[in-house]
Short mmCIF file of C-alpha atoms in Angstrom, two decimals:
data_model
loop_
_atom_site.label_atom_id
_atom_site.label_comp_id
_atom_site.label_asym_id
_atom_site.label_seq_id
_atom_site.Cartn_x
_atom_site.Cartn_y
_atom_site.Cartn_z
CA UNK A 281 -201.39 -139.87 76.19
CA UNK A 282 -202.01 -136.68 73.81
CA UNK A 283 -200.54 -136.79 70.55
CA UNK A 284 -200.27 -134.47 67.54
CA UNK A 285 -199.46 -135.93 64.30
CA UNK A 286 -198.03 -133.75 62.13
CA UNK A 287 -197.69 -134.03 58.56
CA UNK A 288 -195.70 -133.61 55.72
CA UNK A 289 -192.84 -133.99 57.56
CA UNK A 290 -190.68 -132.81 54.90
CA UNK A 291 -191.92 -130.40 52.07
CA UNK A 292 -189.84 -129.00 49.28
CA UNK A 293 -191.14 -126.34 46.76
CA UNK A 294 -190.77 -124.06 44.57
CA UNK A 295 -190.92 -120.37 45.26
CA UNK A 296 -194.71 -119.07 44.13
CA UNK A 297 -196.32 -122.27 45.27
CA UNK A 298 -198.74 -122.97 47.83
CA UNK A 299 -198.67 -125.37 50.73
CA UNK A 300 -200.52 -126.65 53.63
CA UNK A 301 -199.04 -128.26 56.87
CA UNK A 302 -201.95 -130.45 58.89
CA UNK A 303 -201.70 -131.17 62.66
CA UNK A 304 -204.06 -133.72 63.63
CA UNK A 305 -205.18 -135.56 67.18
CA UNK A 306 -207.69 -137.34 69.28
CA UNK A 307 -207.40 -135.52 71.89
CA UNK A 308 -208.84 -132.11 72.91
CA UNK A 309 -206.68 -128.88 73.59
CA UNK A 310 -207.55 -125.54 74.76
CA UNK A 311 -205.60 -123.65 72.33
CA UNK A 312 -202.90 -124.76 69.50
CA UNK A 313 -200.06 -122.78 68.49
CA UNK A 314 -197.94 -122.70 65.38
CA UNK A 315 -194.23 -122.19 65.58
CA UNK A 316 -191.42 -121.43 63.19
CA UNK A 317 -187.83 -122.42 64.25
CA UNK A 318 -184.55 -121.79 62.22
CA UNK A 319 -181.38 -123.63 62.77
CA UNK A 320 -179.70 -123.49 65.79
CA UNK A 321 -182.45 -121.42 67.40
CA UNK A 322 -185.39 -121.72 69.90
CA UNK A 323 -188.69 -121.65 68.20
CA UNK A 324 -190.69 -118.48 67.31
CA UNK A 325 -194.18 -118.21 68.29
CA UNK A 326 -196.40 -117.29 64.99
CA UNK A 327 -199.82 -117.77 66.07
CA UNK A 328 -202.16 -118.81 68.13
CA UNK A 329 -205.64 -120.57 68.09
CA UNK A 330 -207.99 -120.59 70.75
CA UNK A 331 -212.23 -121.15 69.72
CA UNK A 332 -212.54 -124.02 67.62
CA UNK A 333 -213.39 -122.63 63.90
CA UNK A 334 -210.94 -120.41 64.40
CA UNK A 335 -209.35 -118.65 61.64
CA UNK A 336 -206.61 -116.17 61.68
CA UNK A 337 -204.37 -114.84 58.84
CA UNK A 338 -200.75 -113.46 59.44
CA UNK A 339 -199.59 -111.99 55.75
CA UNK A 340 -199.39 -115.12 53.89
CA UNK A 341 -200.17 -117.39 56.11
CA UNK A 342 -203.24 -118.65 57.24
CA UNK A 343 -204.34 -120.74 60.32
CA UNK A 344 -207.13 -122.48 60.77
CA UNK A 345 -208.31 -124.68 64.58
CA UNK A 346 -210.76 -127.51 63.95
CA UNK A 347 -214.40 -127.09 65.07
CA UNK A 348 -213.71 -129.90 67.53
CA UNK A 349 -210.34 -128.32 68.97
CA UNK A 350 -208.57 -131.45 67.89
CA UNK A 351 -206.93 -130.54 64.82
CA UNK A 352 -205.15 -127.19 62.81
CA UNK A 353 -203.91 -126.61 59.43
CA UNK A 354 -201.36 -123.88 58.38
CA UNK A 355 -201.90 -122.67 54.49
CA UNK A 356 -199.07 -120.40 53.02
CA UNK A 357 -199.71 -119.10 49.95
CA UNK A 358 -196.95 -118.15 47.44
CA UNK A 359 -194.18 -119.78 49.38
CA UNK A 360 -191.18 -117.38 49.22
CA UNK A 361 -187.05 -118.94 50.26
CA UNK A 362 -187.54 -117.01 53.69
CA UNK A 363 -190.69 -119.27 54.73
CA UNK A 364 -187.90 -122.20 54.75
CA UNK A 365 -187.70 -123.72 58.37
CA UNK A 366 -189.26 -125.89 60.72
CA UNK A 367 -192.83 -125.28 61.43
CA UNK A 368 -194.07 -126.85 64.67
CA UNK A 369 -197.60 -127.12 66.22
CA UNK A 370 -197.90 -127.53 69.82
CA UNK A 371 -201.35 -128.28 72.13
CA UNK A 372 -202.21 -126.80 75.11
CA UNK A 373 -203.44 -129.80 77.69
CA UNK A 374 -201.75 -128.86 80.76
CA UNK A 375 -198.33 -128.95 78.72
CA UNK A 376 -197.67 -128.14 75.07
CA UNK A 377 -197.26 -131.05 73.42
CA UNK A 378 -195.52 -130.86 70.42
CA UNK A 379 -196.24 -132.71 66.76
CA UNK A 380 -193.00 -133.61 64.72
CA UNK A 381 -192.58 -131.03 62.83
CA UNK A 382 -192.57 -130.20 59.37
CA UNK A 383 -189.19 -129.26 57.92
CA UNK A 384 -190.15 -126.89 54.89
CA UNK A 385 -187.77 -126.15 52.23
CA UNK A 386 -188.79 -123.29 49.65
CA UNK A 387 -186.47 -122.88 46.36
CA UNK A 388 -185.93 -119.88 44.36
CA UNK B 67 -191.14 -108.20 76.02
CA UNK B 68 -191.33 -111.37 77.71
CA UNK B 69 -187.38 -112.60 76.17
CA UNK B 70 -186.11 -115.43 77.26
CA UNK B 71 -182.20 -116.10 77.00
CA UNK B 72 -179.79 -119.40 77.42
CA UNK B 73 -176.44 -119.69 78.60
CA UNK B 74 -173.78 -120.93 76.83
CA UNK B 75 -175.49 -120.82 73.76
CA UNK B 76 -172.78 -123.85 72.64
CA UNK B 77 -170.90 -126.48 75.08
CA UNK B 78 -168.48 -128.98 73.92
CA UNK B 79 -167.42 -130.94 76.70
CA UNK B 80 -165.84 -134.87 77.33
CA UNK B 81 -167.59 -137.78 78.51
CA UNK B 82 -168.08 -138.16 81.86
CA UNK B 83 -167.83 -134.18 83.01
CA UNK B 84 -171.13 -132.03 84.14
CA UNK B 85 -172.65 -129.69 82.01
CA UNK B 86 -174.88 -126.76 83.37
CA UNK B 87 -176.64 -124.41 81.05
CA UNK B 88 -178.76 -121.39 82.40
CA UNK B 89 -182.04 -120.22 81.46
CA UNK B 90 -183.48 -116.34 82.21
CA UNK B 91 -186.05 -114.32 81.81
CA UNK B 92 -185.37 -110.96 81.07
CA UNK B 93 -188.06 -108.99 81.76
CA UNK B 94 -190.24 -110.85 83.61
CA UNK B 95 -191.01 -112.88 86.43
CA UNK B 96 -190.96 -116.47 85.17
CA UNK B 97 -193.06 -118.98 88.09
CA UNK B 98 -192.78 -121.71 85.77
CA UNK B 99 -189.75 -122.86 83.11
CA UNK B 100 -189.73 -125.83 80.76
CA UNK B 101 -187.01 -127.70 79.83
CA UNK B 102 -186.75 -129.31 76.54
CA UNK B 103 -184.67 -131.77 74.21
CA UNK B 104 -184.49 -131.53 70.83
CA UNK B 105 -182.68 -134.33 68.08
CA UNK B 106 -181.55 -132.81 64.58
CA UNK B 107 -184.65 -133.03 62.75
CA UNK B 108 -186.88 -133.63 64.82
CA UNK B 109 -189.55 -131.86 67.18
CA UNK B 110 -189.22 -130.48 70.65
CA UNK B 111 -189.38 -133.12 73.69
CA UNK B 112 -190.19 -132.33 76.83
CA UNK B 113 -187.93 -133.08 79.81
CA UNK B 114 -189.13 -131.58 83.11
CA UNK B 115 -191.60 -128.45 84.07
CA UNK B 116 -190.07 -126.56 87.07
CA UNK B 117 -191.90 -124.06 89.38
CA UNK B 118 -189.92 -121.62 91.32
CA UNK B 119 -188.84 -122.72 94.91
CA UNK B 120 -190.27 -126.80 94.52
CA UNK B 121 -188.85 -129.42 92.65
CA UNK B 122 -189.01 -130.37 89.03
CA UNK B 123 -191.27 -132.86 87.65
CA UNK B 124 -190.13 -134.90 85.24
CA UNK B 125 -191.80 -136.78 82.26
CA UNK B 126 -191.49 -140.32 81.82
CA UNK B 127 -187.98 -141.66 81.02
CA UNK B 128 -186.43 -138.88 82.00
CA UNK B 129 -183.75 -139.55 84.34
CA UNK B 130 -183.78 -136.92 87.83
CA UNK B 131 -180.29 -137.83 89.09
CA UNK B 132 -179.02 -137.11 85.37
CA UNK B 133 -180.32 -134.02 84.69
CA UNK B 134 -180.56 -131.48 87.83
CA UNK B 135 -182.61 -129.31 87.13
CA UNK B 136 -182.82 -126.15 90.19
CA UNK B 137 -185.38 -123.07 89.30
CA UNK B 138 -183.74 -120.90 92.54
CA UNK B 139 -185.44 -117.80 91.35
CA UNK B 140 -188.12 -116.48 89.62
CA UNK B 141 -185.82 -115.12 86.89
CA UNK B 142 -183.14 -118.48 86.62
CA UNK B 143 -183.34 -121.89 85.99
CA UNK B 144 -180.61 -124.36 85.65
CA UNK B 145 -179.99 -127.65 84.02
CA UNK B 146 -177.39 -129.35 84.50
CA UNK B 147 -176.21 -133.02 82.48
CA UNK B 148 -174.20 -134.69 85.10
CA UNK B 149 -171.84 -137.14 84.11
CA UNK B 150 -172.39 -136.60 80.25
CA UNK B 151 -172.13 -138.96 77.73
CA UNK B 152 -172.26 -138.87 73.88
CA UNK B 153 -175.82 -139.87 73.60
CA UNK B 154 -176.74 -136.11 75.25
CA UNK B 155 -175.45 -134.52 72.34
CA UNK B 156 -178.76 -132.48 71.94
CA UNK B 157 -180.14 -128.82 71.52
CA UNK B 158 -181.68 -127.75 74.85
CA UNK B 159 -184.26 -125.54 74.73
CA UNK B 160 -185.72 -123.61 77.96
CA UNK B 161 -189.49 -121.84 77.81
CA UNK B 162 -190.48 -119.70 80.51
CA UNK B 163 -194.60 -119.10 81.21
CA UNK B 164 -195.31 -115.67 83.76
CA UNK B 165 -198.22 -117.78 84.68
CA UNK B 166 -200.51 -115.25 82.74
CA UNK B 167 -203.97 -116.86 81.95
CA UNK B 168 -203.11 -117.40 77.90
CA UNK B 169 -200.02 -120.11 79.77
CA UNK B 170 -197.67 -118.39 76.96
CA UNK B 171 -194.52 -119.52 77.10
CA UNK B 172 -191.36 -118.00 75.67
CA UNK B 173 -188.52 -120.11 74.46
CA UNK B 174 -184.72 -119.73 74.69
CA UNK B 175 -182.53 -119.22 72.21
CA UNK B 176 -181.02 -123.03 72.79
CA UNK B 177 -178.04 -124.66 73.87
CA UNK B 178 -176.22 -127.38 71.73
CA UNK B 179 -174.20 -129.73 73.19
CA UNK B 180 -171.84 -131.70 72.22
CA UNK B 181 -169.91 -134.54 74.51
CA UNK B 182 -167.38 -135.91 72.84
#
């Protein structure tokens, strides 16, 4: 059985600071993505990661995909009150498989 | 492009009724949908993967009779929580993949239900 272990799952900052979210597994996947979901709404596709090594910016955010395709890490720097949300990764191994999430909570 | 919407986007209903929430794509032709349960808090679970005109498969411990789940068109999928109880209180959450080589899928909006 894949898994993705996710972790923090729970973060709480203060605006200005940096963080980093880590996604880990044993397994092999052919891409990863990184989603965002608010409240009460489906998740939002941010990014994703395909060739291990991979490294791909979006503003203040940056994503990185493990040489070995097992693992990702998402970096945001300066942390602002809108980055607050849940920030899932998900595998590609036939399905998405999803890790548990890290609910991120950014103060002003 | 590629939006995916849910229908009702809320449900309360009473224990021991059927539930059926909708799932489209807009603007394209979806040949494979996702269904998916999420828990307050907590990550995204999947339930079934269905594939226009066959049946569903389900993951493990997910119950068939329980939740119907018919993918009639290319465009609409349907789930539907048959004789509800208050333990499937959940957000559902649809995806739809055009079967495009990337296997992108687009999620729904959601559906929350509540039995009481």
């Amino acid at each position: 059985t894949q898994l993705l272990e996710q972790s923090p799952q729970f973060l709480s900052i203060q605006e200005g600071e940096n963080l980093t979210v880590y996604c880990n597994s044993s397994s092999v996947f052919s891409s990863l993505q990184w989603y965002r979901q608010e409240p009460g709404e489906g998740p939002v596709l941010l990014v994703t990661v395909v060739t291990g090594g991979e490294v791909k910016k979006l503003k203040r955010l940056t994503f990185q995909f493990g040489d070995a395709r097992k693992d990702s890490s998402l970096h945001i720097t300066a942390a602002q009150p809108g980055d607050t949300g849940l920030y899932l990764c998900a595998g590609e191994g036939g399905k998405l498989i999803f890790g548990q999430g890290t609910e991120l909570s950014v103060k002003p | 492009g590629a939006v995916v919407s849910q229908h009702p986007s809320r449900v309360i209903c009473k224990s021991g009724t059927s539930v059926k929430i909708e799932c489209r794509s807009l603007d394209f032709q979806a040949t494979t949908m996702f269904w998916y349960r999420q828990f307050p808090k907590q990550s995204l679970m999947l339930m079934a993967t269905s594939n226009e005109g066959s049946k569903a498969t389900y993951e493990q411990g997910v119950e068939k009779d329980k939740f119907l789940i018919n993918h009639a068109s290319l465009t609409l999928s349907t789930l539907t929580v048959t004789s509800a109880h208050p333990e499937d209180s959940s957000f559902y959450i649809c995806s739809a993949s055009d079967g495009g080589g990337t296997d992108t899928q687009y999620f729904g909006p959601g559906t929350r239900l509540t039995v009481l």
